[in-house]
Coordinates of C-alpha atoms in Angstrom, one line a residue:
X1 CA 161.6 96.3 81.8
X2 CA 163.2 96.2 85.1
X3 CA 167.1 97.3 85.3
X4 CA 168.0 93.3 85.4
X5 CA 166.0 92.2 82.8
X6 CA 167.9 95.1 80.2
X7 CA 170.7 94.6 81.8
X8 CA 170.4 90.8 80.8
X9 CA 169.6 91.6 77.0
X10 CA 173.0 94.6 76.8
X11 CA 175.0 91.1 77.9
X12 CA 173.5 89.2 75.3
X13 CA 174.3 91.9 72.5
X14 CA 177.4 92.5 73.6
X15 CA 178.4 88.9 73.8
X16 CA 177.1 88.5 69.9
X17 CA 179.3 91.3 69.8
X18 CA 183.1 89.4 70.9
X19 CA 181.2 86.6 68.8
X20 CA 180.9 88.5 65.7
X21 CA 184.3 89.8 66.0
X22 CA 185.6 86.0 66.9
X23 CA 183.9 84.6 63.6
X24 CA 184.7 87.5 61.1
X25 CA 187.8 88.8 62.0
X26 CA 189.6 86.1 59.3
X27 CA 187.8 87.9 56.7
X28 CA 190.1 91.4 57.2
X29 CA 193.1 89.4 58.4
X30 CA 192.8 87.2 55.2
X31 CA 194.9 89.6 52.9
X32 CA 197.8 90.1 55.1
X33 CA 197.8 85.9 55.7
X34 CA 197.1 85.4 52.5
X35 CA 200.3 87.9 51.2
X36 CA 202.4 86.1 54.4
X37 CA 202.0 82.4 53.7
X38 CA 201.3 82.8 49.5
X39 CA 197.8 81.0 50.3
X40 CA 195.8 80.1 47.0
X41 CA 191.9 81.5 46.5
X42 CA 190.9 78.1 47.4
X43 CA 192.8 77.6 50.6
X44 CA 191.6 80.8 51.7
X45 CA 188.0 79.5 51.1
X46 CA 188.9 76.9 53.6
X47 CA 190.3 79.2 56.0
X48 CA 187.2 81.2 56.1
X49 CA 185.0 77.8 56.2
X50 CA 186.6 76.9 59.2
X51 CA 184.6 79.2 62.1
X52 CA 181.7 78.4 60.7
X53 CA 182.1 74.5 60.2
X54 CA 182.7 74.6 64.0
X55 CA 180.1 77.0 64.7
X56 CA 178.0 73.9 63.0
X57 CA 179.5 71.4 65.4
X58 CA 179.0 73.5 68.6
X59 CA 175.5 74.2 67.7
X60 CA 174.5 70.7 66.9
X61 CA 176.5 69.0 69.7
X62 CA 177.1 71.5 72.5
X63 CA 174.1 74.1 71.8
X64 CA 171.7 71.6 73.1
X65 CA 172.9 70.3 76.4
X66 CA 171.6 74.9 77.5
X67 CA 168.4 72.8 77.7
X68 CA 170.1 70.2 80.2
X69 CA 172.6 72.2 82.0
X70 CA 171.3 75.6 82.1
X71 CA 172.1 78.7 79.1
X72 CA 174.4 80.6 81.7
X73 CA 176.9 77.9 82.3
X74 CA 176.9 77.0 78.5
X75 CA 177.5 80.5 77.5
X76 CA 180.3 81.3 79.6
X77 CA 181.6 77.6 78.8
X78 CA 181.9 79.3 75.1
X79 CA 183.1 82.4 75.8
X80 CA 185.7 80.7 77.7
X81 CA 186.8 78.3 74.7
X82 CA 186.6 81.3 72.2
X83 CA 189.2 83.5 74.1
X84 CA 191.5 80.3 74.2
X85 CA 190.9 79.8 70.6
X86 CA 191.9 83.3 69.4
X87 CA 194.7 83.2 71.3
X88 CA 195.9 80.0 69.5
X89 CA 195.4 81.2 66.1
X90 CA 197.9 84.3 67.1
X91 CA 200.5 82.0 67.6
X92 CA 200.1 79.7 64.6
X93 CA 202.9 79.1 61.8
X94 CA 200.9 77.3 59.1
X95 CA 197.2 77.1 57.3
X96 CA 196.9 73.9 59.1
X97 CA 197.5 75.5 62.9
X98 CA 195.6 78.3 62.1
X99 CA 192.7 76.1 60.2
X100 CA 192.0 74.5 63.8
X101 CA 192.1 77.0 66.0
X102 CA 189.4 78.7 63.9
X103 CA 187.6 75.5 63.9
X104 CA 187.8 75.8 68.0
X105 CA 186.7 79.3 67.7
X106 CA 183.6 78.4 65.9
X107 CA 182.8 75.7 68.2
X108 CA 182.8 77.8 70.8
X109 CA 180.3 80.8 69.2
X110 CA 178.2 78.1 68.2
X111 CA 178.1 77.0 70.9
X112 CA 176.7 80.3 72.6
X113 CA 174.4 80.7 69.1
X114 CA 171.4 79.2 70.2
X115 CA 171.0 80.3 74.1
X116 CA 171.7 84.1 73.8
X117 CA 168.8 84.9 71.5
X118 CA 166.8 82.8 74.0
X119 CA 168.3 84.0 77.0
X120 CA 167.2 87.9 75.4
X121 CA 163.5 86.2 74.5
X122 CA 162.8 85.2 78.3
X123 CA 164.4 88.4 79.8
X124 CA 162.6 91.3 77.4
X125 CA 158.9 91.8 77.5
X126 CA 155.8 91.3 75.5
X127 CA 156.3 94.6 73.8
X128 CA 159.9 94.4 73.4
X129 CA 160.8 90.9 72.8
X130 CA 161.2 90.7 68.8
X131 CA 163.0 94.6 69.0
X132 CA 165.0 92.9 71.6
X133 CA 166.0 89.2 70.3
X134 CA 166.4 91.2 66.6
X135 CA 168.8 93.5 68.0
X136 CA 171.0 91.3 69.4
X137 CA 171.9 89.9 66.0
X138 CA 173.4 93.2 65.1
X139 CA 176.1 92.2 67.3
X140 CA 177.7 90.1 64.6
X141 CA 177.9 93.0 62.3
X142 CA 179.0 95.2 65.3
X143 CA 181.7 93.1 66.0
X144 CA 182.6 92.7 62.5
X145 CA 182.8 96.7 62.3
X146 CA 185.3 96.2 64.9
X147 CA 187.4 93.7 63.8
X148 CA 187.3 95.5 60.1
X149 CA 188.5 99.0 62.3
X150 CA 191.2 96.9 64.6
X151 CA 193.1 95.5 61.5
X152 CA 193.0 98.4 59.6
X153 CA 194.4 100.0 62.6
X154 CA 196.8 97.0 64.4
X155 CA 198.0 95.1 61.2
X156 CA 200.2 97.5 60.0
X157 CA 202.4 98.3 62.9
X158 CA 202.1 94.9 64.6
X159 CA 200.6 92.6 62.3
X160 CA 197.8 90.4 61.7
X161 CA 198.3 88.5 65.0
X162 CA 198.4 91.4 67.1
X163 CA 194.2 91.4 66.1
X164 CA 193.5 87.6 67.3
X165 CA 194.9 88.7 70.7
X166 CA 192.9 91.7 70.9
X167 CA 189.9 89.8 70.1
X168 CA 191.0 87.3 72.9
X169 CA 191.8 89.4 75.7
X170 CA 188.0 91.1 74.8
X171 CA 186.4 88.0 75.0
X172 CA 188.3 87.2 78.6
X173 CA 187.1 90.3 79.7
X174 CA 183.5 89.4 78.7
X175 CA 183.9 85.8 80.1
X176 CA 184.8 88.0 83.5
X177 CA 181.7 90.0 83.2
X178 CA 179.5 87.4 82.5
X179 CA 180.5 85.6 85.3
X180 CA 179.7 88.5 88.1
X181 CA 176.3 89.5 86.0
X182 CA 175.0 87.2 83.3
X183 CA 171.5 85.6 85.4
X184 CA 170.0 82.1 84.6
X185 CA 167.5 81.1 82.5
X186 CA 164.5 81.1 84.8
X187 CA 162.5 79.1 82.5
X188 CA 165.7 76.4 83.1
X189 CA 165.1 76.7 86.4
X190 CA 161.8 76.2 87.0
X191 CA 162.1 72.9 83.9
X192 CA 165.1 71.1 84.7
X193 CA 165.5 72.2 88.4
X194 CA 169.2 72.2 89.5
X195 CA 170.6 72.2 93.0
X196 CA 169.0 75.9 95.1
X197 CA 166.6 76.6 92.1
X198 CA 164.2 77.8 94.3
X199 CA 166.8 80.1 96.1
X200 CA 167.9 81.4 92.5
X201 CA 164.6 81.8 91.0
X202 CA 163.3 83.7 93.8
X203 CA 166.8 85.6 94.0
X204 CA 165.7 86.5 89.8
X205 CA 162.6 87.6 90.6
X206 CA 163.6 90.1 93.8
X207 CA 166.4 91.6 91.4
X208 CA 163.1 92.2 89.2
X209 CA 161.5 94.1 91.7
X210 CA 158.8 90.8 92.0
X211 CA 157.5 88.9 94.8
X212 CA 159.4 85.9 96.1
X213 CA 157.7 82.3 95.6
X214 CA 157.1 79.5 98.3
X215 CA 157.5 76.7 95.3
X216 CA 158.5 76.8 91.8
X217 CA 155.8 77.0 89.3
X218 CA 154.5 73.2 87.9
X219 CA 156.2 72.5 84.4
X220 CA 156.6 69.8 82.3
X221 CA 160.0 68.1 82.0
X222 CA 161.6 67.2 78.6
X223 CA 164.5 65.1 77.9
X224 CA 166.8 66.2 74.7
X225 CA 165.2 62.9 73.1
X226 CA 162.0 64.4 73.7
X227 CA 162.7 68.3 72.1
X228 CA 164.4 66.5 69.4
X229 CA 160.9 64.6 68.6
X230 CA 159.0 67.9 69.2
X231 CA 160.7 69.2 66.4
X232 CA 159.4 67.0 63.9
X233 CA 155.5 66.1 65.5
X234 CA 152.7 67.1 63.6
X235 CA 152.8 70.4 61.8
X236 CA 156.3 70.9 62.9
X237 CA 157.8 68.9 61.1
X238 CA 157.3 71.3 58.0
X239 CA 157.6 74.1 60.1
X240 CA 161.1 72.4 60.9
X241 CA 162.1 71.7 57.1
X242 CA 160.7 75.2 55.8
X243 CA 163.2 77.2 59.0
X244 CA 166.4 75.0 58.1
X245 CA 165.5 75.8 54.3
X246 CA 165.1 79.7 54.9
X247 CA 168.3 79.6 57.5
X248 CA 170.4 77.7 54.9
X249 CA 169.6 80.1 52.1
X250 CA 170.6 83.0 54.9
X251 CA 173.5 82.2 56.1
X252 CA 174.3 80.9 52.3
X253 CA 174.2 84.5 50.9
X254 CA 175.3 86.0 54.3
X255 CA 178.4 84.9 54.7
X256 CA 179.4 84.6 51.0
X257 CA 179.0 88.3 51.2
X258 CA 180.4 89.0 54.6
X259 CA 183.7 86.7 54.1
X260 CA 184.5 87.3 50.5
X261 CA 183.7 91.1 49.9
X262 CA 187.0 92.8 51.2
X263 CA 188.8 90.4 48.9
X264 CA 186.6 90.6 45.7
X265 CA 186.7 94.2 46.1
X266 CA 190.7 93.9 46.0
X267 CA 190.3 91.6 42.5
X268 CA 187.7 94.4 41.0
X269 CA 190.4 96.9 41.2
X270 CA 190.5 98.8 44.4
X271 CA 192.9 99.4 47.2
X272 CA 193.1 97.1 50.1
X273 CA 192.3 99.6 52.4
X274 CA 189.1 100.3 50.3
X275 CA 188.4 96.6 50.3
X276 CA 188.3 96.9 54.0
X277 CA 185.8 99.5 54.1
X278 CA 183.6 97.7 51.5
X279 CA 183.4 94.8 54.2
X280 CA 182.9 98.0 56.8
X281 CA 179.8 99.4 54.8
X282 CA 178.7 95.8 54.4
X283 CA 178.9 95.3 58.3
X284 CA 177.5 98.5 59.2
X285 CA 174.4 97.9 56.5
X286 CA 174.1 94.3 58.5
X287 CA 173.6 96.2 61.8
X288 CA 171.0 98.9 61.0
X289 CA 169.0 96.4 58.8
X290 CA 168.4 94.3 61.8
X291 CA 167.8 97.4 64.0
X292 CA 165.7 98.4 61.4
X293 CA 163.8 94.8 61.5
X294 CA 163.6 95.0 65.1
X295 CA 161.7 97.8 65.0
X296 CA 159.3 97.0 62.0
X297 CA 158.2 93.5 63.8
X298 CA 155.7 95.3 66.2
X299 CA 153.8 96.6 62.9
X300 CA 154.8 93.8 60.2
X301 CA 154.1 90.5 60.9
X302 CA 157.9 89.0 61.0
X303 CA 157.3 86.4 58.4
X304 CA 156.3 88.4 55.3
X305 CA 159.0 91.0 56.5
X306 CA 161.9 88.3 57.1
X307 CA 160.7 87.5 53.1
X308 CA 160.8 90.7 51.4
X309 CA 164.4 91.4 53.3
X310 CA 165.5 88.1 50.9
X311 CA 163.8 89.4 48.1
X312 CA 165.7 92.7 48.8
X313 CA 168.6 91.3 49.2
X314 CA 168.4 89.6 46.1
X315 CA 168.2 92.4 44.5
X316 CA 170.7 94.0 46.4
X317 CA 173.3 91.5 45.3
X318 CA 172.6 92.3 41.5
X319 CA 173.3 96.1 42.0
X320 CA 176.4 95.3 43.7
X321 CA 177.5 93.5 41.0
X322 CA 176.8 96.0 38.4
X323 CA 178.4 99.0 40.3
X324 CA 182.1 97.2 40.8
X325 CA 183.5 99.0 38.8
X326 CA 182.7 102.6 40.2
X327 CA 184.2 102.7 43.8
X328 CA 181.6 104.9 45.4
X329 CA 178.5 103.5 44.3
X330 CA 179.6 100.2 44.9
X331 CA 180.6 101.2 48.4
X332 CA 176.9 103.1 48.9
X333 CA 175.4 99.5 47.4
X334 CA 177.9 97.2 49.9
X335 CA 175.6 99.1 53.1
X336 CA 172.2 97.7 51.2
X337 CA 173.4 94.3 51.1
X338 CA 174.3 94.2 53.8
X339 CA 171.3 95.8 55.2
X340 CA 168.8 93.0 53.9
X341 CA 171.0 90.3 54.2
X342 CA 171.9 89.9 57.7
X343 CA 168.0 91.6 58.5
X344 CA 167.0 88.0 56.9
X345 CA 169.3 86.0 59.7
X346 CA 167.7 88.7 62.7
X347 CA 164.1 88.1 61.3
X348 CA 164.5 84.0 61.6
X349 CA 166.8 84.5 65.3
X350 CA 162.7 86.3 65.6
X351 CA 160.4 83.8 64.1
X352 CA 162.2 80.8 65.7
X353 CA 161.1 80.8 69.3
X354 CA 157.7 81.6 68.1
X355 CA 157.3 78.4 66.9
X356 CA 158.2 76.4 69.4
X357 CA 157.7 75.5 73.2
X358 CA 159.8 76.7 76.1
X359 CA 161.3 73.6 76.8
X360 CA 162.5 73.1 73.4
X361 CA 163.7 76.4 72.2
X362 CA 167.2 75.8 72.4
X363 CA 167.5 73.4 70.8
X364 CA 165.2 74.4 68.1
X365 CA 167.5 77.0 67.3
X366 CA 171.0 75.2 67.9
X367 CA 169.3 72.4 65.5
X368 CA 168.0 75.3 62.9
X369 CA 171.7 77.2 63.6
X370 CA 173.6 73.4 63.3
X371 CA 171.9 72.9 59.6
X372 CA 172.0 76.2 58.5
X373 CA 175.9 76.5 58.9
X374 CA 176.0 74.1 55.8
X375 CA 175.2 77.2 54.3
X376 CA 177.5 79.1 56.1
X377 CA 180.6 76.9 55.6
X378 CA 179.7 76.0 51.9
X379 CA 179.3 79.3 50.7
X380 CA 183.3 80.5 51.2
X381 CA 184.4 77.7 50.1
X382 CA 182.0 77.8 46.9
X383 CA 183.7 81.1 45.9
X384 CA 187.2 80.3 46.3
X385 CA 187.1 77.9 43.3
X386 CA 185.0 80.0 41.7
X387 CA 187.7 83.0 42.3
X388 CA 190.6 80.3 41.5
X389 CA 188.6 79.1 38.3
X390 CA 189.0 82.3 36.9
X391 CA 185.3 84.0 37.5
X392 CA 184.6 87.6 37.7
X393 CA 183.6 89.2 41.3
X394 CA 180.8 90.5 39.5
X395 CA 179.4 87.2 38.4
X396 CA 180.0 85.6 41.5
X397 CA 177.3 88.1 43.2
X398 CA 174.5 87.4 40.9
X399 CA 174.8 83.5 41.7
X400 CA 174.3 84.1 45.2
X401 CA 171.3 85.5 44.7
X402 CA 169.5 82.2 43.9
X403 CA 169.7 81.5 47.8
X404 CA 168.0 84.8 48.6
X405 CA 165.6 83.6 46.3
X406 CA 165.1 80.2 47.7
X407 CA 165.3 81.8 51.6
X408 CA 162.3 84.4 50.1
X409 CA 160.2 81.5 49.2
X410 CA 160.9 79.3 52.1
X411 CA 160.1 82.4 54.7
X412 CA 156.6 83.1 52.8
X413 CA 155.4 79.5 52.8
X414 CA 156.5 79.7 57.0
X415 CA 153.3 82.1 57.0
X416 CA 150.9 79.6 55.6
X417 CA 152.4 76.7 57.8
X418 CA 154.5 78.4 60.8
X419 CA 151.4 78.9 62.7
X420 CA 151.1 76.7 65.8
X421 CA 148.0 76.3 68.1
X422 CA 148.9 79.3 71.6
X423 CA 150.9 77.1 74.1
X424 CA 151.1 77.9 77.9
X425 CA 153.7 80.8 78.4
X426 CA 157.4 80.5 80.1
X427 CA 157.9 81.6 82.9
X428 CA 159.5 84.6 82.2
X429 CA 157.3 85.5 79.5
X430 CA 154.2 85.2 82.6
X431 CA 156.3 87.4 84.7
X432 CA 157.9 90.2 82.4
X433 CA 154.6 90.8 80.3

């Protein structure tokens, strides 16, 4: 890979990175809002619902039109609107305020959801892309890491606010960066061809250490109308139903886990600066289990491994729940659950462009990322009225595991039917392999 082309997948992970941060950091700050404004279990469920209900709407609405108007300009569009939205919640003086700047901030990383792990397929090669695309997605539990580290280290001396600007500033500076060095997709280019896309394509390709060209490869154009259709033609439109099912049942367990844990580990008994390291563990478990997938999909077909990482998981969950009570096997268990569960979220980010042609990835994905933050939003709110109805943190884990199960199932049967008939290469994937 050329010095552009990893230079254009270390932008990508470090923009999941800010993401992460942008979408979890409520999860650490919760305890000290909670304690502040007297919030109930079940408004806190709301509050952590909120980034990912408008993750949902960015990826459904604004995801998309990367297809249209090009993955650069959409990405830096939601980097933009993420720094402005964590800089609102920092000066917020009820749930309500805060509620919507979340809301904003969600919109803005869903937004960005579907065309970074795209922008990472087109740029890495043959051999690397699924190491590539699967290591990306530990930049949401990268950035959780850092948001778990910043408010253990900002919220006592300057309080919880003080870690909404930090993550704003951060994501300025990305927006800054990404502006000077992020490149175009060059499989946009060559489909929907904007004003000079000759003159950037070839620019691309120099910076790659490639060969100028005289005209622009032939490509077939396709409306949003027309990927939208694509997604539901023949055999894809089980292919379709069996990746929201598996997504849904992902993000479902996921972000239960990854929202909830600092504060169930607070009701089981322990500190809450051990609470905080539980969600720590958990984060740094989600970031070497996708590593760790990364580097298994070039010997284990990514399907049956996406599966046994639910099947893991599920099982993960259970020990979690039975170790509560002892602080430092529960904090040794926390790193396996996270582990499998966020691997099952990298393996899919994997499986998803495989699927599908060049012209409709994006919105593949935003669609799959859209429907899968059901999931995603239900889950936290799920467990607040569980916690407010009275039921045990260890109980509460065990339940989850039925959407590991159902994401285990889902994932295997995407072996049988996830096969599509070889379709012509992108671009990038021609000139990169």
């Amino acid at each position: 890979m050329s010095r552009v082309q990893v230079r254009a997948v270390a932008l990508c992970l470090v923009m999941n990175v800010v993401d992460g941060f942008d979408l979890l950091v409520t999860s650490f700050a919760g305890p000290s809002i909670t304690r502040e404004w007297g919030l109930s279990p079940s408004s806190v469920g709301v509050l952590l619902s909120g980034g990912l209900a408008g993750m949902a709407v960015g990826a459904l609405f604004l995801a998309p039109l990367a297809d249209r108007a090009g993955r650069r300009r959409i990405t830096l569009a939601g980097l933009a609107l993420a720094s402005l939205g964590m800089l609102a919640a920092a000066f917020t003086q009820d749930l309500g305020q805060l509620l919507a700047a979340r809301v904003v901030t969600g919109v803005a990383v869903g937004t960005m959801a579907a065309s970074l792990p795209v922008l990472t397929s087109e740029y890495a090669n043959t051999r690397r892309r699924g190491l590539a695309v699967a290591l990306i997605t530990t930049g949401y539990g990268i950035g959780s890491v850092i948001a778990g580290v910043s408010t253990s280290v900002l919220v006592g001396s300057f309080g919880w606010r003080s870690v909404f600007v930090f993550g704003s500033v951060a994501t300025a500076v990305l927006f800054a960066v990404g502006l000077r060095f992020l490149p175009e997709s060059m499989d946009y280019l060559v489909a929907r061809r904007p004003h000079n896309a000759l003159e950037r394509f070839n620019r691309i390709l120099v910076s790659m250490g490639r060969a100028p060209v005289d005209a622009l490869p032939a490509t077939a154009t396709s409306s949003r109308k027309v990927a939208l259709e694509s997604l539901f033609r023949g055999g894809n439109a089980v292919r379709t139903a069996l990746v929201w099912l598996a997504f849904t049942a992902a993000q479902t367990a996921f972000y239960f886990a990854s929202s909830w844990t600092p504060s169930l580990l607070l009701k089981a008994g322990m500190s809450a600066q051990q609470g905080i390291s539980g969600g720590i563990l958990f984060s740094l478990g989600g970031i070497t289990g996708a590593a760790l997938l990364g580097l298994l999909v070039s010997t284990v077909e990514v399907r049956r491994l996406t599966a046994a990482y639910f099947c893991l998981g599920a099982v993960a969950l259970v020990l979690f729940s039975l170790s509560l009570g002892t602080l430092a096997v529960a904090l040794v268990v926390a790193v396996l659950v996270g582990l499998f569960l966020n691997g099952t979220i990298s393996g899919i980010n994997v499986i998803v462009p495989s699927l599908y042609p060049v012209e409709s990835r994006a919105t593949a994905l935003g669609m799959a990322v859209a429907v899968s933050r059901l999931g995603a939003v239900l889950a936290p709110l799920v467990a607040g009225y569980l916690v407010q109805a009275g039921w045990e943190p260890g109980s509460m884990y065990q339940v989850f595991t039925i959407p590991a199960l159902v994401g285990a199932a889902a994932t295997f049967l995407l072996t049988r039917f996830g096969r599509r008939a070889p379709a012509e290469p992108g671009v990038v994937e021609k000139a990169v392999a």
